[in-house]
Amino acid sequence: KNEVEQSPQNLTAQEGEFITINCSYSVGISALHWLQQHPGGGIVSLFMLSSGKKKHGRLIATINIQEKHSSLHITASHPRDSAVYICAAPMYSGGGADGLTFGKGTHLIIQP
Amino acid sequence: EPEVTQTPSHQVTQMGQEVILRCVPISNHLYFYWYRQILGQKVEFLVSFYNNEISEKSEIFDDQFSVERPDGSNFTLKIRSTKLEDSAMYFCASSEWSYNSPLHFGNGTRLTVT
């Protein structure tokens, strides 16, 4: 069963700073998810990636399948980026409708 | 944009009572999931559902839990006899394919067992 670790658990930064959140997992997978959880509790999917890099606006996600490691970057951070960012990976390396195992999340606060 | 809808947003129930949490997944999605998040803890997988049957379930999903797709649109989670420790936010999610496609989450149902 996959184990997902994230770091840091908490991150406070100033507006405009470049943010990096790291995720590592224990079992080889075909795709990894990055999610954002708002203070109200809602969860939004940011990225699903299986190799290389994906970019969406100021968000960039990278993954190294060999090292079982992924990073989420935020460029030119803004207070509205304040949220919990969660990494999630399939529970098992097999196919089918496997559920995801989630990291504990990184609580990001961007101060103006 | 299509979205996953969950009702109710908040449910309060007494210990030992049965509750049914309801979800309407995105219409062309084939895979459905229930997750839960106990306050202050990480999101945990409960069950996945495909082709009208459970595909996978976690150790949390014991005999007190059941899922059903009673018609072509609803997907429900039933907790037969609620316990205090069932208090959590329950999220429904759906995806077009399996875990290799993006998950779409509902806004959650906050269940409080007193």
GROMACS .gro file of C-alpha atoms in nm:
model
  226
    1LYS     CA    1   0.000   0.000   0.000
    2ASN     CA    2   0.124   0.343  -0.093
    3GLU     CA    3   0.247   0.585   0.170
    4VAL     CA    4   0.247   0.955   0.081
    5GLU     CA    5   0.459   1.210   0.264
    6GLN     CA    6   0.446   1.585   0.215
    7SER     CA    7   0.668   1.866   0.329
    8PRO     CA    8   0.652   2.118   0.473
    9GLN     CA    9   0.336   2.074   0.682
   10ASN     CA   10   0.301   2.449   0.726
   11LEU     CA   11   0.440   2.732   0.516
   12THR     CA   12   0.402   3.105   0.561
   13ALA     CA   13   0.543   3.333   0.293
   14GLN     CA   14   0.518   3.688   0.170
   15GLU     CA   15   0.322   3.784  -0.137
   16GLY     CA   16   0.530   3.741  -0.450
   17GLU     CA   17   0.751   3.464  -0.318
   18PHE     CA   18   0.818   3.143  -0.509
   19ILE     CA   19   0.663   2.849  -0.325
   20THR     CA   20   0.766   2.483  -0.339
   21ILE     CA   21   0.577   2.194  -0.179
   22ASN     CA   22   0.723   1.846  -0.193
   23CYS     CA   23   0.563   1.503  -0.206
   24SER     CA   24   0.714   1.157  -0.196
   25TYR     CA   25   0.542   0.822  -0.226
   26SER     CA   26   0.648   0.465  -0.166
   27VAL     CA   27   0.489   0.257  -0.442
   28GLY     CA   28   0.539   0.305  -0.814
   29ILE     CA   29   0.234   0.467  -0.968
   30SER     CA   30   0.101   0.573  -1.304
   31ALA     CA   31  -0.034   0.911  -1.199
   32LEU     CA   32  -0.015   1.149  -0.905
   33HIS     CA   33  -0.271   1.411  -0.805
   34TRP     CA   34  -0.227   1.755  -0.659
   35LEU     CA   35  -0.536   1.900  -0.494
   36GLN     CA   36  -0.627   2.222  -0.321
   37GLN     CA   37  -0.853   2.236  -0.017
   38HIS     CA   38  -1.012   2.570   0.063
   39PRO     CA   39  -1.078   2.695   0.418
   40GLY     CA   40  -1.444   2.601   0.371
   41GLY     CA   41  -1.342   2.241   0.309
   42GLY     CA   42  -1.405   2.203  -0.064
   43ILE     CA   43  -1.145   2.006  -0.262
   44VAL     CA   44  -1.039   2.102  -0.613
   45SER     CA   45  -0.818   1.897  -0.842
   46LEU     CA   46  -0.520   2.101  -0.962
   47PHE     CA   47  -0.312   1.850  -1.153
   48MET     CA   48  -0.293   1.487  -1.242
   49LEU     CA   49   0.044   1.396  -1.384
   50SER     CA   50   0.233   1.085  -1.474
   51SER     CA   51   0.560   1.227  -1.605
   52GLY     CA   52   0.753   1.547  -1.656
   53LYS     CA   53   0.588   1.878  -1.584
   54LYS     CA   54   0.250   2.047  -1.611
   55LYS     CA   55   0.171   2.417  -1.586
   56HIS     CA   56  -0.153   2.596  -1.522
   57GLY     CA   57  -0.129   2.968  -1.475
   58ARG     CA   58   0.111   3.032  -1.187
   59LEU     CA   59   0.107   2.670  -1.075
   60ILE     CA   60   0.364   2.418  -1.192
   61ALA     CA   61   0.375   2.050  -1.099
   62THR     CA   62   0.667   1.819  -1.166
   63ILE     CA   63   0.717   1.451  -1.109
   64ASN     CA   64   1.016   1.217  -1.108
   65ILE     CA   65   0.880   0.866  -1.142
   66GLN     CA   66   1.216   0.698  -1.077
   67GLU     CA   67   1.268   0.888  -0.752
   68LYS     CA   68   0.898   0.866  -0.654
   69HIS     CA   69   0.890   1.239  -0.592
   70SER     CA   70   0.675   1.529  -0.704
   71SER     CA   71   0.680   1.902  -0.640
   72LEU     CA   72   0.419   2.173  -0.667
   73HIS     CA   73   0.545   2.524  -0.732
   74ILE     CA   74   0.360   2.852  -0.713
   75THR     CA   75   0.517   3.151  -0.884
   76ALA     CA   76   0.441   3.510  -0.780
   77SER     CA   77   0.235   3.389  -0.485
   78HIS     CA   78  -0.073   3.584  -0.384
   79PRO     CA   79  -0.285   3.585  -0.065
   80ARG     CA   80  -0.564   3.409  -0.258
   81ASP     CA   81  -0.328   3.110  -0.294
   82SER     CA   82  -0.365   3.052   0.081
   83ALA     CA   83  -0.510   2.704   0.117
   84VAL     CA   84  -0.413   2.347   0.200
   85TYR     CA   85  -0.233   2.171  -0.085
   86ILE     CA   86  -0.259   1.796  -0.090
   87CYS     CA   87  -0.070   1.531  -0.280
   88ALA     CA   88  -0.250   1.203  -0.347
   89ALA     CA   89  -0.146   0.879  -0.515
   90PRO     CA   90  -0.322   0.554  -0.600
   91MET     CA   91  -0.333   0.324  -0.300
   92TYR     CA   92  -0.188   0.039  -0.500
   93SER     CA   93   0.011   0.017  -0.818
   94GLY     CA   94  -0.251  -0.194  -0.992
   95GLY     CA   95  -0.526  -0.082  -1.223
   96GLY     CA   96  -0.897  -0.043  -1.175
   97ALA     CA   97  -1.086   0.194  -0.953
   98ASP     CA   98  -0.827   0.213  -0.680
   99GLY     CA   99  -0.886   0.483  -0.429
  100LEU     CA  100  -0.626   0.745  -0.356
  101THR     CA  101  -0.413   0.772  -0.048
  102PHE     CA  102  -0.366   1.131   0.059
  103GLY     CA  103  -0.080   1.318   0.216
  104LYS     CA  104  -0.146   1.522   0.530
  105GLY     CA  105  -0.140   1.840   0.327
  106THR     CA  106   0.064   2.158   0.335
  107HIS     CA  107  -0.109   2.451   0.497
  108LEU     CA  108   0.006   2.756   0.297
  109ILE     CA  109  -0.046   3.112   0.411
  110ILE     CA  110   0.056   3.398   0.185
  111GLN     CA  111   0.078   3.729   0.367
  112PRO     CA  112   0.022   4.058   0.182
  113GLU     CA  113  -1.902   2.330  -1.592
  114PRO     CA  114  -2.057   2.007  -1.461
  115GLU     CA  115  -2.007   1.944  -1.094
  116VAL     CA  116  -2.059   1.681  -0.829
  117THR     CA  117  -2.337   1.776  -0.591
  118GLN     CA  118  -2.382   1.646  -0.238
  119THR     CA  119  -2.675   1.673  -0.002
  120PRO     CA  120  -2.722   1.762   0.272
  121SER     CA  121  -2.432   1.996   0.340
  122HIS     CA  122  -2.462   1.930   0.713
  123GLN     CA  123  -2.629   1.641   0.892
  124VAL     CA  124  -2.666   1.605   1.266
  125THR     CA  125  -2.773   1.268   1.399
  126GLN     CA  126  -2.782   1.079   1.723
  127MET     CA  127  -2.557   0.785   1.793
  128GLY     CA  128  -2.710   0.461   1.669
  129GLN     CA  129  -2.922   0.624   1.401
  130GLU     CA  130  -2.895   0.547   1.032
  131VAL     CA  131  -2.790   0.819   0.790
  132ILE     CA  132  -2.786   0.836   0.414
  133LEU     CA  133  -2.555   1.078   0.240
  134ARG     CA  134  -2.643   1.158  -0.116
  135CYS     CA  135  -2.435   1.247  -0.417
  136VAL     CA  136  -2.503   1.319  -0.781
  137PRO     CA  137  -2.183   1.250  -0.978
  138ILE     CA  138  -2.106   1.411  -1.311
  139SER     CA  139  -2.330   1.244  -1.565
  140ASN     CA  140  -2.076   1.090  -1.802
  141HIS     CA  141  -1.842   0.970  -1.528
  142LEU     CA  142  -1.805   0.599  -1.469
  143TYR     CA  143  -1.615   0.580  -1.138
  144PHE     CA  144  -1.751   0.698  -0.808
  145TYR     CA  145  -1.585   0.731  -0.470
  146TRP     CA  146  -1.652   0.817  -0.111
  147TYR     CA  147  -1.382   0.971   0.105
  148ARG     CA  148  -1.397   1.106   0.454
  149GLN     CA  149  -1.197   1.360   0.652
  150ILE     CA  150  -1.210   1.366   1.029
  151LEU     CA  151  -1.155   1.718   1.158
  152GLY     CA  152  -0.785   1.804   1.153
  153GLN     CA  153  -0.684   1.482   0.982
  154LYS     CA  154  -0.605   1.379   0.627
  155VAL     CA  155  -0.857   1.266   0.371
  156GLU     CA  156  -0.915   0.889   0.378
  157PHE     CA  157  -1.049   0.659   0.110
  158LEU     CA  158  -1.364   0.466   0.192
  159VAL     CA  159  -1.488   0.296  -0.122
  160SER     CA  160  -1.483   0.303  -0.500
  161PHE     CA  161  -1.771   0.197  -0.722
  162TYR     CA  162  -1.776   0.100  -1.086
  163ASN     CA  163  -2.024  -0.079  -1.307
  164ASN     CA  164  -2.280  -0.096  -1.028
  165GLU     CA  165  -2.059  -0.271  -0.781
  166ILE     CA  166  -1.792  -0.196  -0.525
  167SER     CA  167  -1.451  -0.204  -0.685
  168GLU     CA  168  -1.237  -0.143  -0.381
  169LYS     CA  169  -1.292  -0.061  -0.016
  170SER     CA  170  -1.070   0.036   0.271
  171GLU     CA  171  -1.055  -0.117   0.617
  172ILE     CA  172  -1.266   0.175   0.737
  173PHE     CA  173  -1.556   0.060   0.519
  174ASP     CA  174  -1.690  -0.211   0.748
  175ASP     CA  175  -2.034  -0.372   0.765
  176GLN     CA  176  -2.186  -0.050   0.899
  177PHE     CA  177  -2.130   0.115   0.564
  178SER     CA  178  -2.297   0.048   0.232
  179VAL     CA  179  -2.316   0.223  -0.102
  180GLU     CA  180  -2.580   0.217  -0.367
  181ARG     CA  181  -2.662   0.367  -0.701
  182PRO     CA  182  -3.039   0.347  -0.678
  183ASP     CA  183  -3.103   0.512  -1.014
  184GLY     CA  184  -2.906   0.654  -1.303
  185SER     CA  185  -2.797   0.966  -1.123
  186ASN     CA  186  -2.769   0.925  -0.745
  187PHE     CA  187  -2.489   0.759  -0.551
  188THR     CA  188  -2.550   0.711  -0.180
  189LEU     CA  189  -2.350   0.623   0.128
  190LYS     CA  190  -2.543   0.467   0.415
  191ILE     CA  191  -2.414   0.435   0.767
  192ARG     CA  192  -2.635   0.186   0.946
  193SER     CA  193  -2.576   0.266   1.310
  194THR     CA  194  -2.371   0.579   1.355
  195LYS     CA  195  -2.098   0.608   1.614
  196LEU     CA  196  -1.940   0.920   1.758
  197GLU     CA  197  -1.624   0.847   1.562
  198ASP     CA  198  -1.819   0.862   1.234
  199SER     CA  199  -1.831   1.240   1.276
  200ALA     CA  200  -1.640   1.374   0.976
  201MET     CA  201  -1.670   1.549   0.643
  202TYR     CA  202  -1.772   1.300   0.377
  203PHE     CA  203  -1.673   1.374   0.021
  204CYS     CA  204  -1.816   1.216  -0.287
  205ALA     CA  205  -1.601   1.217  -0.601
  206SER     CA  206  -1.631   1.095  -0.954
  207SER     CA  207  -1.398   1.047  -1.246
  208GLU     CA  208  -1.446   0.974  -1.611
  209TRP     CA  209  -1.209   0.680  -1.599
  210SER     CA  210  -1.027   0.528  -1.304
  211TYR     CA  211  -0.760   0.695  -1.092
  212ASN     CA  212  -0.579   0.790  -1.413
  213SER     CA  213  -0.827   1.066  -1.477
  214PRO     CA  214  -0.888   1.378  -1.271
  215LEU     CA  215  -1.115   1.348  -0.971
  216HIS     CA  216  -1.406   1.585  -0.927
  217PHE     CA  217  -1.513   1.633  -0.568
  218GLY     CA  218  -1.841   1.745  -0.424
  219ASN     CA  219  -1.843   2.011  -0.153
  220GLY     CA  220  -1.888   1.749   0.116
  221THR     CA  221  -2.142   1.661   0.383
  222ARG     CA  222  -2.042   1.742   0.737
  223LEU     CA  223  -2.178   1.463   0.957
  224THR     CA  224  -2.202   1.530   1.327
  225VAL     CA  225  -2.295   1.237   1.551
  226THR     CA  226  -2.405   1.334   1.902
   0.00000   0.00000   0.00000
